[in-house]
mmCIF file with all atom_site columns, C-alpha atoms in Angstrom:
data_model
loop_
_atom_site.group_PDB
_atom_site.id
_atom_site.type_symbol
_atom_site.label_atom_id
_atom_site.label_alt_id
_atom_site.label_comp_id
_atom_site.label_asym_id
_atom_site.label_entity_id
_atom_site.label_seq_id
_atom_site.pdbx_PDB_ins_code
_atom_site.Cartn_x
_atom_site.Cartn_y
_atom_site.Cartn_z
_atom_site.occupancy
_atom_site.B_iso_or_equiv
_atom_site.pdbx_formal_charge
_atom_site.auth_seq_id
_atom_site.auth_comp_id
_atom_site.auth_asym_id
_atom_site.auth_atom_id
_atom_site.pdbx_PDB_model_num
ATOM 1   C CA . ASN K 1 1   ? 177.156 116.329 84.912  1.00 60.00 ? 1   ASN K CA 1
ATOM 2   C CA . ALA K 1 2   ? 180.029 117.827 86.882  1.00 69.00 ? 2   ALA K CA 1
ATOM 3   C CA . GLY K 1 3   ? 180.904 121.384 86.041  1.00 91.00 ? 3   GLY K CA 1
ATOM 4   C CA . VAL K 1 4   ? 180.172 125.051 86.661  1.00 95.00 ? 4   VAL K CA 1
ATOM 5   C CA . THR K 1 5   ? 176.541 126.129 86.776  1.00 95.00 ? 5   THR K CA 1
ATOM 6   C CA . GLN K 1 6   ? 175.524 129.748 86.312  1.00 96.00 ? 6   GLN K CA 1
ATOM 7   C CA . THR K 1 7   ? 172.111 131.283 86.870  1.00 95.00 ? 7   THR K CA 1
ATOM 8   C CA . PRO K 1 8   ? 170.313 133.004 85.334  1.00 96.00 ? 8   PRO K CA 1
ATOM 9   C CA . LYS K 1 9   ? 171.246 132.531 81.661  1.00 94.00 ? 9   LYS K CA 1
ATOM 10  C CA . PHE K 1 10  ? 169.626 135.787 80.583  1.00 96.00 ? 10  PHE K CA 1
ATOM 11  C CA . GLN K 1 11  ? 168.613 138.914 82.469  1.00 96.00 ? 11  GLN K CA 1
ATOM 12  C CA . VAL K 1 12  ? 167.370 142.370 81.593  1.00 97.00 ? 12  VAL K CA 1
ATOM 13  C CA . LEU K 1 13  ? 167.683 145.089 84.244  1.00 97.00 ? 13  LEU K CA 1
ATOM 14  C CA . LYS K 1 14  ? 166.744 148.707 84.400  1.00 97.00 ? 14  LYS K CA 1
ATOM 15  C CA . THR K 1 15  ? 169.427 151.224 85.281  1.00 98.00 ? 15  THR K CA 1
ATOM 16  C CA . GLY K 1 16  ? 169.782 151.394 89.057  1.00 97.00 ? 16  GLY K CA 1
ATOM 17  C CA . GLN K 1 17  ? 168.357 147.953 89.782  1.00 97.00 ? 17  GLN K CA 1
ATOM 18  C CA . SER K 1 18  ? 170.366 145.390 91.662  1.00 96.00 ? 18  SER K CA 1
ATOM 19  C CA . MET K 1 19  ? 170.847 141.695 91.081  1.00 96.00 ? 19  MET K CA 1
ATOM 20  C CA . THR K 1 20  ? 173.062 138.769 91.989  1.00 97.00 ? 20  THR K CA 1
ATOM 21  C CA . LEU K 1 21  ? 174.545 136.328 89.522  1.00 98.00 ? 21  LEU K CA 1
ATOM 22  C CA . GLN K 1 22  ? 174.946 132.871 90.984  1.00 97.00 ? 22  GLN K CA 1
ATOM 23  C CA . CYS K 1 23  ? 177.719 130.391 90.307  1.00 97.00 ? 23  CYS K CA 1
ATOM 24  C CA . ALA K 1 24  ? 178.240 126.926 91.724  1.00 97.00 ? 24  ALA K CA 1
ATOM 25  C CA . GLN K 1 25  ? 180.797 124.219 90.995  1.00 96.00 ? 25  GLN K CA 1
ATOM 26  C CA . ASP K 1 26  ? 180.767 120.600 92.078  1.00 94.00 ? 26  ASP K CA 1
ATOM 27  C CA . MET K 1 27  ? 184.375 119.690 91.320  1.00 91.00 ? 27  MET K CA 1
ATOM 28  C CA . ASN K 1 28  ? 185.808 120.613 94.727  1.00 91.00 ? 28  ASN K CA 1
ATOM 29  C CA . HIS K 1 29  ? 187.943 123.347 93.162  1.00 91.00 ? 29  HIS K CA 1
ATOM 30  C CA . ASN K 1 30  ? 189.547 125.865 95.484  1.00 90.00 ? 30  ASN K CA 1
ATOM 31  C CA . SER K 1 31  ? 189.690 128.854 93.133  1.00 92.00 ? 31  SER K CA 1
ATOM 32  C CA . MET K 1 32  ? 186.773 130.582 91.444  1.00 95.00 ? 32  MET K CA 1
ATOM 33  C CA . TYR K 1 33  ? 186.554 133.553 89.087  1.00 96.00 ? 33  TYR K CA 1
ATOM 34  C CA . TRP K 1 34  ? 184.173 136.030 87.515  1.00 98.00 ? 34  TRP K CA 1
ATOM 35  C CA . TYR K 1 35  ? 184.936 137.392 84.034  1.00 97.00 ? 35  TYR K CA 1
ATOM 36  C CA . ARG K 1 36  ? 183.030 139.671 81.718  1.00 97.00 ? 36  ARG K CA 1
ATOM 37  C CA . GLN K 1 37  ? 183.166 139.376 77.948  1.00 94.00 ? 37  GLN K CA 1
ATOM 38  C CA . ASP K 1 38  ? 182.679 142.390 75.729  1.00 92.00 ? 38  ASP K CA 1
ATOM 39  C CA . PRO K 1 39  ? 183.045 142.621 71.936  1.00 84.00 ? 39  PRO K CA 1
ATOM 40  C CA . GLY K 1 40  ? 186.613 143.305 70.893  1.00 81.00 ? 40  GLY K CA 1
ATOM 41  C CA . MET K 1 41  ? 187.916 143.124 74.466  1.00 83.00 ? 41  MET K CA 1
ATOM 42  C CA . GLY K 1 42  ? 188.106 139.446 75.201  1.00 87.00 ? 42  GLY K CA 1
ATOM 43  C CA . LEU K 1 43  ? 187.477 138.322 78.765  1.00 92.00 ? 43  LEU K CA 1
ATOM 44  C CA . ARG K 1 44  ? 188.416 140.594 81.628  1.00 94.00 ? 44  ARG K CA 1
ATOM 45  C CA . LEU K 1 45  ? 188.667 139.472 85.233  1.00 95.00 ? 45  LEU K CA 1
ATOM 46  C CA . ILE K 1 46  ? 186.259 141.155 87.642  1.00 97.00 ? 46  ILE K CA 1
ATOM 47  C CA . TYR K 1 47  ? 186.954 139.340 90.914  1.00 97.00 ? 47  TYR K CA 1
ATOM 48  C CA . TYR K 1 48  ? 188.394 136.055 91.988  1.00 96.00 ? 48  TYR K CA 1
ATOM 49  C CA . SER K 1 49  ? 188.526 133.872 95.048  1.00 95.00 ? 49  SER K CA 1
ATOM 50  C CA . ALA K 1 50  ? 191.726 131.898 95.521  1.00 90.00 ? 50  ALA K CA 1
ATOM 51  C CA . SER K 1 51  ? 190.152 129.815 98.282  1.00 89.00 ? 51  SER K CA 1
ATOM 52  C CA . GLU K 1 52  ? 187.110 129.712 100.501 1.00 90.00 ? 52  GLU K CA 1
ATOM 53  C CA . GLY K 1 53  ? 186.982 132.828 102.639 1.00 89.00 ? 53  GLY K CA 1
ATOM 54  C CA . THR K 1 54  ? 189.136 135.021 100.383 1.00 93.00 ? 54  THR K CA 1
ATOM 55  C CA . THR K 1 55  ? 188.286 137.348 97.515  1.00 96.00 ? 55  THR K CA 1
ATOM 56  C CA . ASP K 1 56  ? 190.412 139.732 95.461  1.00 95.00 ? 56  ASP K CA 1
ATOM 57  C CA . LYS K 1 57  ? 189.859 142.373 92.817  1.00 95.00 ? 57  LYS K CA 1
ATOM 58  C CA . GLY K 1 58  ? 190.683 141.686 89.234  1.00 93.00 ? 58  GLY K CA 1
ATOM 59  C CA . GLU K 1 59  ? 191.111 144.061 86.324  1.00 92.00 ? 59  GLU K CA 1
ATOM 60  C CA . VAL K 1 60  ? 187.613 145.631 86.302  1.00 96.00 ? 60  VAL K CA 1
ATOM 61  C CA . PRO K 1 61  ? 186.036 145.407 89.790  1.00 97.00 ? 61  PRO K CA 1
ATOM 62  C CA . ASN K 1 62  ? 184.265 148.759 89.948  1.00 97.00 ? 62  ASN K CA 1
ATOM 63  C CA . GLY K 1 63  ? 180.492 148.458 90.331  1.00 96.00 ? 63  GLY K CA 1
ATOM 64  C CA . TYR K 1 64  ? 180.626 144.844 91.511  1.00 98.00 ? 64  TYR K CA 1
ATOM 65  C CA . ASN K 1 65  ? 180.821 142.921 94.749  1.00 97.00 ? 65  ASN K CA 1
ATOM 66  C CA . VAL K 1 66  ? 181.356 139.218 95.326  1.00 98.00 ? 66  VAL K CA 1
ATOM 67  C CA . SER K 1 67  ? 180.708 136.638 98.003  1.00 97.00 ? 67  SER K CA 1
ATOM 68  C CA . ARG K 1 68  ? 182.373 133.276 98.367  1.00 96.00 ? 68  ARG K CA 1
ATOM 69  C CA . LEU K 1 69  ? 179.555 131.657 100.249 1.00 87.00 ? 69  LEU K CA 1
ATOM 70  C CA . ASN K 1 70  ? 181.290 128.316 100.642 1.00 95.00 ? 70  ASN K CA 1
ATOM 71  C CA . LYS K 1 71  ? 183.683 126.218 98.616  1.00 94.00 ? 71  LYS K CA 1
ATOM 72  C CA . ARG K 1 72  ? 181.036 125.519 95.959  1.00 96.00 ? 72  ARG K CA 1
ATOM 73  C CA . GLU K 1 73  ? 179.439 128.915 95.456  1.00 97.00 ? 73  GLU K CA 1
ATOM 74  C CA . PHE K 1 74  ? 180.750 132.297 94.296  1.00 98.00 ? 74  PHE K CA 1
ATOM 75  C CA . SER K 1 75  ? 178.205 135.034 93.601  1.00 98.00 ? 75  SER K CA 1
ATOM 76  C CA . LEU K 1 76  ? 178.577 138.356 91.797  1.00 98.00 ? 76  LEU K CA 1
ATOM 77  C CA . ARG K 1 77  ? 176.411 141.289 92.801  1.00 98.00 ? 77  ARG K CA 1
ATOM 78  C CA . LEU K 1 78  ? 175.567 144.450 90.925  1.00 97.00 ? 78  LEU K CA 1
ATOM 79  C CA . GLU K 1 79  ? 174.302 146.954 93.486  1.00 94.00 ? 79  GLU K CA 1
ATOM 80  C CA . SER K 1 80  ? 173.151 149.623 91.042  1.00 96.00 ? 80  SER K CA 1
ATOM 81  C CA . ALA K 1 81  ? 173.264 148.419 87.460  1.00 97.00 ? 81  ALA K CA 1
ATOM 82  C CA . ALA K 1 82  ? 174.519 150.726 84.711  1.00 97.00 ? 82  ALA K CA 1
ATOM 83  C CA . PRO K 1 83  ? 174.318 150.347 80.917  1.00 97.00 ? 83  PRO K CA 1
ATOM 84  C CA . SER K 1 84  ? 178.120 149.925 80.879  1.00 96.00 ? 84  SER K CA 1
ATOM 85  C CA . GLN K 1 85  ? 177.604 146.646 82.716  1.00 97.00 ? 85  GLN K CA 1
ATOM 86  C CA . THR K 1 86  ? 175.758 145.158 79.756  1.00 97.00 ? 86  THR K CA 1
ATOM 87  C CA . SER K 1 87  ? 177.908 142.145 78.991  1.00 97.00 ? 87  SER K CA 1
ATOM 88  C CA . VAL K 1 88  ? 178.200 138.380 79.073  1.00 96.00 ? 88  VAL K CA 1
ATOM 89  C CA . TYR K 1 89  ? 179.424 137.167 82.446  1.00 97.00 ? 89  TYR K CA 1
ATOM 90  C CA . PHE K 1 90  ? 181.350 133.937 82.883  1.00 96.00 ? 90  PHE K CA 1
ATOM 91  C CA . CYS K 1 91  ? 182.146 132.128 86.070  1.00 97.00 ? 91  CYS K CA 1
ATOM 92  C CA . ALA K 1 92  ? 185.066 129.720 86.195  1.00 95.00 ? 92  ALA K CA 1
ATOM 93  C CA . SER K 1 93  ? 186.727 127.429 88.671  1.00 94.00 ? 93  SER K CA 1
ATOM 94  C CA . ARG K 1 94  ? 190.221 126.037 88.722  1.00 91.00 ? 94  ARG K CA 1
ATOM 95  C CA . ALA K 1 95  ? 191.949 122.856 89.759  1.00 79.00 ? 95  ALA K CA 1
ATOM 96  C CA . ALA K 1 96  ? 195.489 122.834 91.069  1.00 72.00 ? 96  ALA K CA 1
ATOM 97  C CA . ASN K 1 97  ? 196.842 121.333 87.818  1.00 68.00 ? 97  ASN K CA 1
ATOM 98  C CA . TYR K 1 98  ? 195.946 124.527 85.933  1.00 60.00 ? 98  TYR K CA 1
ATOM 99  C CA . GLY K 1 99  ? 192.620 123.209 84.668  1.00 78.00 ? 99  GLY K CA 1
ATOM 100 C CA . TYR K 1 100 ? 190.014 125.936 84.383  1.00 89.00 ? 100 TYR K CA 1
ATOM 101 C CA . THR K 1 101 ? 186.353 125.078 83.811  1.00 91.00 ? 101 THR K CA 1
ATOM 102 C CA . PHE K 1 102 ? 183.941 127.731 82.586  1.00 93.00 ? 102 PHE K CA 1
ATOM 103 C CA . GLY K 1 103 ? 180.202 128.050 82.991  1.00 94.00 ? 103 GLY K CA 1
ATOM 104 C CA . SER K 1 104 ? 177.940 128.680 80.030  1.00 92.00 ? 104 SER K CA 1
ATOM 105 C CA . GLY K 1 105 ? 177.544 132.367 80.822  1.00 94.00 ? 105 GLY K CA 1
ATOM 106 C CA . THR K 1 106 ? 174.924 134.926 81.822  1.00 96.00 ? 106 THR K CA 1
ATOM 107 C CA . ARG K 1 107 ? 173.884 137.465 79.225  1.00 95.00 ? 107 ARG K CA 1
ATOM 108 C CA . LEU K 1 108 ? 172.986 140.679 81.031  1.00 97.00 ? 108 LEU K CA 1
ATOM 109 C CA . THR K 1 109 ? 171.385 143.719 79.421  1.00 97.00 ? 109 THR K CA 1
ATOM 110 C CA . VAL K 1 110 ? 170.984 146.962 81.365  1.00 97.00 ? 110 VAL K CA 1
ATOM 111 C CA . VAL K 1 111 ? 168.559 149.421 79.813  1.00 97.00 ? 111 VAL K CA 1
ATOM 112 C CA . GLY S 2 1   ? 201.985 145.085 82.265  1.00 81.00 ? 8   GLY S CA 1
ATOM 113 C CA . ASN S 2 2   ? 200.938 141.566 81.487  1.00 86.00 ? 9   ASN S CA 1
ATOM 114 C CA . SER S 2 3   ? 198.996 141.170 78.254  1.00 91.00 ? 10  SER S CA 1
ATOM 115 C CA . VAL S 2 4   ? 198.158 138.941 75.300  1.00 94.00 ? 11  VAL S CA 1
ATOM 116 C CA . THR S 2 5   ? 198.077 140.136 71.709  1.00 94.00 ? 12  THR S CA 1
ATOM 117 C CA . GLN S 2 6   ? 196.176 138.163 69.107  1.00 94.00 ? 13  GLN S CA 1
ATOM 118 C CA . MET S 2 7   ? 195.706 138.782 65.431  1.00 89.00 ? 14  MET S CA 1
ATOM 119 C CA . GLU S 2 8   ? 192.493 140.597 64.707  1.00 85.00 ? 15  GLU S CA 1
ATOM 120 C CA . GLY S 2 9   ? 189.701 138.806 62.968  1.00 86.00 ? 16  GLY S CA 1
ATOM 121 C CA . PRO S 2 10  ? 187.567 137.798 61.458  1.00 94.00 ? 17  PRO S CA 1
ATOM 122 C CA . VAL S 2 11  ? 189.583 135.172 59.668  1.00 96.00 ? 18  VAL S CA 1
ATOM 123 C CA . THR S 2 12  ? 187.657 133.662 56.780  1.00 97.00 ? 19  THR S CA 1
ATOM 124 C CA . LEU S 2 13  ? 188.924 130.438 55.208  1.00 97.00 ? 20  LEU S CA 1
ATOM 125 C CA . SER S 2 14  ? 187.661 127.832 52.840  1.00 97.00 ? 21  SER S CA 1
ATOM 126 C CA . GLU S 2 15  ? 187.261 124.305 54.136  1.00 97.00 ? 22  GLU S CA 1
ATOM 127 C CA . GLU S 2 16  ? 190.522 122.326 54.099  1.00 97.00 ? 23  GLU S CA 1
ATOM 128 C CA . ALA S 2 17  ? 192.638 125.490 54.164  1.00 97.00 ? 24  ALA S CA 1
ATOM 129 C CA . PHE S 2 18  ? 195.583 125.928 56.541  1.00 97.00 ? 25  PHE S CA 1
ATOM 130 C CA . LEU S 2 19  ? 194.965 127.998 59.639  1.00 97.00 ? 26  LEU S CA 1
ATOM 131 C CA . THR S 2 20  ? 197.345 130.151 61.644  1.00 97.00 ? 27  THR S CA 1
ATOM 132 C CA . ILE S 2 21  ? 196.224 132.472 64.418  1.00 97.00 ? 28  ILE S CA 1
ATOM 133 C CA . ASN S 2 22  ? 199.097 134.448 65.887  1.00 97.00 ? 29  ASN S CA 1
ATOM 134 C CA . CYS S 2 23  ? 199.446 135.028 69.611  1.00 97.00 ? 30  CYS S CA 1
ATOM 135 C CA . THR S 2 24  ? 202.197 136.779 71.545  1.00 97.00 ? 31  THR S CA 1
ATOM 136 C CA . TYR S 2 25  ? 202.332 137.526 75.230  1.00 95.00 ? 32  TYR S CA 1
ATOM 137 C CA . THR S 2 26  ? 203.991 139.904 77.652  1.00 94.00 ? 33  THR S CA 1
ATOM 138 C CA . ALA S 2 27  ? 204.332 138.466 81.118  1.00 89.00 ? 34  ALA S CA 1
ATOM 139 C CA . THR S 2 28  ? 206.565 138.572 84.146  1.00 83.00 ? 35  THR S CA 1
ATOM 140 C CA . GLY S 2 29  ? 207.724 135.162 85.173  1.00 81.00 ? 36  GLY S CA 1
ATOM 141 C CA . TYR S 2 30  ? 207.176 131.894 83.367  1.00 86.00 ? 37  TYR S CA 1
ATOM 142 C CA . PRO S 2 31  ? 203.548 131.477 82.333  1.00 91.00 ? 38  PRO S CA 1
ATOM 143 C CA . SER S 2 32  ? 201.536 128.495 81.210  1.00 92.00 ? 39  SER S CA 1
ATOM 144 C CA . LEU S 2 33  ? 199.874 129.115 77.852  1.00 94.00 ? 40  LEU S CA 1
ATOM 145 C CA . PHE S 2 34  ? 196.413 128.171 76.653  1.00 95.00 ? 41  PHE S CA 1
ATOM 146 C CA . TRP S 2 35  ? 194.086 128.279 73.691  1.00 97.00 ? 42  TRP S CA 1
ATOM 147 C CA . TYR S 2 36  ? 190.364 128.356 74.422  1.00 96.00 ? 43  TYR S CA 1
ATOM 148 C CA . VAL S 2 37  ? 187.548 128.020 71.899  1.00 96.00 ? 44  VAL S CA 1
ATOM 149 C CA . GLN S 2 38  ? 184.064 129.479 72.118  1.00 94.00 ? 45  GLN S CA 1
ATOM 150 C CA . TYR S 2 39  ? 181.392 128.107 69.808  1.00 93.00 ? 46  TYR S CA 1
ATOM 151 C CA . PRO S 2 40  ? 178.351 130.308 69.107  1.00 87.00 ? 47  PRO S CA 1
ATOM 152 C CA . GLY S 2 41  ? 176.159 130.745 72.173  1.00 84.00 ? 48  GLY S CA 1
ATOM 153 C CA . GLU S 2 42  ? 178.408 128.658 74.414  1.00 86.00 ? 49  GLU S CA 1
ATOM 154 C CA . GLY S 2 43  ? 181.014 129.125 77.104  1.00 88.00 ? 50  GLY S CA 1
ATOM 155 C CA . LEU S 2 44  ? 184.751 128.638 76.752  1.00 92.00 ? 51  LEU S CA 1
ATOM 156 C CA . GLN S 2 45  ? 186.320 125.235 76.295  1.00 93.00 ? 52  GLN S CA 1
ATOM 157 C CA . LEU S 2 46  ? 189.985 124.449 76.696  1.00 93.00 ? 53  LEU S CA 1
ATOM 158 C CA . LEU S 2 47  ? 191.427 123.553 73.312  1.00 96.00 ? 54  LEU S CA 1
ATOM 159 C CA . LEU S 2 48  ? 195.061 122.962 74.230  1.00 96.00 ? 55  LEU S CA 1
ATOM 160 C CA . LYS S 2 49  ? 197.785 124.080 76.598  1.00 94.00 ? 56  LYS S CA 1
ATOM 161 C CA . ALA S 2 50  ? 201.542 124.101 77.147  1.00 95.00 ? 57  ALA S CA 1
ATOM 162 C CA . THR S 2 51  ? 203.310 124.624 80.422  1.00 91.00 ? 58  THR S CA 1
ATOM 163 C CA . LYS S 2 52  ? 206.990 124.994 79.503  1.00 91.00 ? 59  LYS S CA 1
ATOM 164 C CA . ALA S 2 53  ? 209.205 126.186 76.695  1.00 93.00 ? 60  ALA S CA 1
ATOM 165 C CA . ASP S 2 54  ? 209.170 124.089 73.488  1.00 95.00 ? 61  ASP S CA 1
ATOM 166 C CA . ASP S 2 55  ? 206.130 122.110 74.650  1.00 96.00 ? 62  ASP S CA 1
ATOM 167 C CA . LYS S 2 56  ? 203.607 121.474 71.904  1.00 97.00 ? 63  LYS S CA 1
ATOM 168 C CA . GLY S 2 57  ? 199.953 121.364 72.870  1.00 96.00 ? 64  GLY S CA 1
ATOM 169 C CA . SER S 2 58  ? 197.622 119.553 70.497  1.00 97.00 ? 65  SER S CA 1
ATOM 170 C CA . ASN S 2 59  ? 193.954 118.603 70.278  1.00 97.00 ? 66  ASN S CA 1
ATOM 171 C CA . LYS S 2 60  ? 191.411 117.956 67.501  1.00 95.00 ? 67  LYS S CA 1
ATOM 172 C CA . GLY S 2 61  ? 194.052 118.635 64.843  1.00 97.00 ? 68  GLY S CA 1
ATOM 173 C CA . PHE S 2 62  ? 195.055 121.989 66.346  1.00 98.00 ? 69  PHE S CA 1
ATOM 174 C CA . GLU S 2 63  ? 198.615 122.575 67.518  1.00 98.00 ? 70  GLU S CA 1
ATOM 175 C CA . ALA S 2 64  ? 200.571 125.328 69.227  1.00 98.00 ? 71  ALA S CA 1
ATOM 176 C CA . THR S 2 65  ? 204.193 125.419 70.394  1.00 98.00 ? 72  THR S CA 1
ATOM 177 C CA . TYR S 2 66  ? 205.425 127.403 73.390  1.00 97.00 ? 73  TYR S CA 1
ATOM 178 C CA . ARG S 2 67  ? 208.195 129.646 72.048  1.00 96.00 ? 74  ARG S CA 1
ATOM 179 C CA . LYS S 2 68  ? 209.855 131.389 74.964  1.00 93.00 ? 75  LYS S CA 1
ATOM 180 C CA . GLU S 2 69  ? 212.423 133.201 72.823  1.00 94.00 ? 76  GLU S CA 1
ATOM 181 C CA . THR S 2 70  ? 209.719 134.934 70.800  1.00 95.00 ? 77  THR S CA 1
ATOM 182 C CA . THR S 2 71  ? 207.059 134.909 73.588  1.00 95.00 ? 78  THR S CA 1
ATOM 183 C CA . SER S 2 72  ? 204.623 133.356 71.145  1.00 97.00 ? 79  SER S CA 1
ATOM 184 C CA . PHE S 2 73  ? 202.046 130.563 71.062  1.00 98.00 ? 80  PHE S CA 1
ATOM 185 C CA . HIS S 2 74  ? 200.617 130.523 67.544  1.00 98.00 ? 81  HIS S CA 1
ATOM 186 C CA . LEU S 2 75  ? 197.648 128.261 66.834  1.00 98.00 ? 82  LEU S CA 1
ATOM 187 C CA . GLU S 2 76  ? 197.746 126.118 63.671  1.00 98.00 ? 83  GLU S CA 1
ATOM 188 C CA . LYS S 2 77  ? 195.597 123.545 61.953  1.00 98.00 ? 84  LYS S CA 1
ATOM 189 C CA . GLY S 2 78  ? 196.441 121.861 58.708  1.00 97.00 ? 85  GLY S CA 1
ATOM 190 C CA . SER S 2 79  ? 192.927 121.508 57.310  1.00 96.00 ? 86  SER S CA 1
ATOM 191 C CA . VAL S 2 80  ? 190.023 123.416 58.808  1.00 97.00 ? 87  VAL S CA 1
ATOM 192 C CA . GLN S 2 81  ? 186.403 122.299 58.733  1.00 97.00 ? 88  GLN S CA 1
ATOM 193 C CA . VAL S 2 82  ? 183.171 124.249 58.816  1.00 96.00 ? 89  VAL S CA 1
ATOM 194 C CA . SER S 2 83  ? 182.665 122.940 62.351  1.00 96.00 ? 90  SER S CA 1
ATOM 195 C CA . ASP S 2 84  ? 185.806 124.815 63.452  1.00 97.00 ? 91  ASP S CA 1
ATOM 196 C CA . SER S 2 85  ? 183.999 128.131 63.020  1.00 97.00 ? 92  SER S CA 1
ATOM 197 C CA . ALA S 2 86  ? 184.235 129.768 66.443  1.00 96.00 ? 93  ALA S CA 1
ATOM 198 C CA . VAL S 2 87  ? 186.080 132.409 68.426  1.00 95.00 ? 94  VAL S CA 1
ATOM 199 C CA . TYR S 2 88  ? 189.556 131.434 69.600  1.00 97.00 ? 95  TYR S CA 1
ATOM 200 C CA . PHE S 2 89  ? 191.188 132.976 72.661  1.00 96.00 ? 96  PHE S CA 1
ATOM 201 C CA . CYS S 2 90  ? 194.833 132.855 73.598  1.00 96.00 ? 97  CYS S CA 1
ATOM 202 C CA . ALA S 2 91  ? 195.518 133.122 77.344  1.00 95.00 ? 98  ALA S CA 1
ATOM 203 C CA . PHE S 2 92  ? 198.217 132.678 79.959  1.00 93.00 ? 99  PHE S CA 1
ATOM 204 C CA . ASP S 2 93  ? 198.440 131.900 83.654  1.00 90.00 ? 100 ASP S CA 1
ATOM 205 C CA . LEU S 2 94  ? 201.405 133.109 85.682  1.00 84.00 ? 101 LEU S CA 1
ATOM 206 C CA . ASN S 2 95  ? 201.346 130.062 87.934  1.00 74.00 ? 102 ASN S CA 1
ATOM 207 C CA . THR S 2 96  ? 201.224 131.970 91.192  1.00 71.00 ? 103 THR S CA 1
ATOM 208 C CA . GLY S 2 97  ? 199.669 129.108 93.106  1.00 69.00 ? 104 GLY S CA 1
ATOM 209 C CA . THR S 2 98  ? 196.208 129.615 94.508  1.00 64.00 ? 105 THR S CA 1
ATOM 210 C CA . ALA S 2 99  ? 196.193 133.216 93.254  1.00 73.00 ? 106 ALA S CA 1
ATOM 211 C CA . SER S 2 100 ? 196.638 132.119 89.644  1.00 83.00 ? 107 SER S CA 1
ATOM 212 C CA . LYS S 2 101 ? 194.337 133.641 87.094  1.00 86.00 ? 108 LYS S CA 1
ATOM 213 C CA . LEU S 2 102 ? 193.984 133.667 83.321  1.00 90.00 ? 109 LEU S CA 1
ATOM 214 C CA . THR S 2 103 ? 194.791 136.708 81.222  1.00 92.00 ? 110 THR S CA 1
ATOM 215 C CA . PHE S 2 104 ? 193.071 136.598 77.828  1.00 94.00 ? 111 PHE S CA 1
ATOM 216 C CA . GLY S 2 105 ? 193.632 138.085 74.424  1.00 94.00 ? 112 GLY S CA 1
ATOM 217 C CA . THR S 2 106 ? 190.773 139.791 72.626  1.00 93.00 ? 113 THR S CA 1
ATOM 218 C CA . GLY S 2 107 ? 189.817 136.703 70.660  1.00 94.00 ? 114 GLY S CA 1
ATOM 219 C CA . THR S 2 108 ? 189.923 135.871 66.944  1.00 95.00 ? 115 THR S CA 1
ATOM 220 C CA . ARG S 2 109 ? 186.771 134.903 65.120  1.00 95.00 ? 116 ARG S CA 1
ATOM 221 C CA . LEU S 2 110 ? 187.254 132.135 62.547  1.00 97.00 ? 117 LEU S CA 1
ATOM 222 C CA . GLN S 2 111 ? 184.690 131.532 59.841  1.00 96.00 ? 118 GLN S CA 1
ATOM 223 C CA . VAL S 2 112 ? 185.116 128.503 57.609  1.00 97.00 ? 119 VAL S CA 1
ATOM 224 C CA . THR S 2 113 ? 183.073 128.259 54.433  1.00 96.00 ? 120 THR S CA 1
ATOM 225 C CA . LEU S 2 114 ? 182.418 125.383 52.018  1.00 93.00 ? 121 LEU S CA 1
#
């Protein structure tokens, strides 16, 4: 089925470890996004990529890096995980007619 | 700055009750407005949207009207079902072309009981 695929679905890290969250979409969308969801705070934008080859900071970029590998893939990297990065991470992509499609999320716990 | 304010939850209703979830926004420019729904353990799904003033978005019995004069986009449903139990997010997009991005409210949890 067409859509946004995120891997992994669950991950537990120790403080200081690094990892990369993967996101891929097969809808030929230009724009892709990474959000984090925390209780009582809704979804907050970490980074986004308006088009292949470009990335920009969102509301909460500290502690994260991103790579827009190609039009399909947009990865989020935590270089040195901290407990404050415990969250649910959502990737999304967007079509020009304002349609956003979200992945099913990655639940990350940093201990 | 740009922001979305939603009524705090949880909202607990009996089945067949009327639902209203309030949403107001502060934004520069002329945003498009959205309601997203998140069922337990799942990602976000678009519920409805409106792109200009006085537009009414509707889907699955839910409705919301874009009120520019009051900067509001309240979600309503005439008769809720247990299956409507979920978290509802109000959001807007400032329509800045390829740099567009969604700004979300904090979400409102709805619990519908028999």
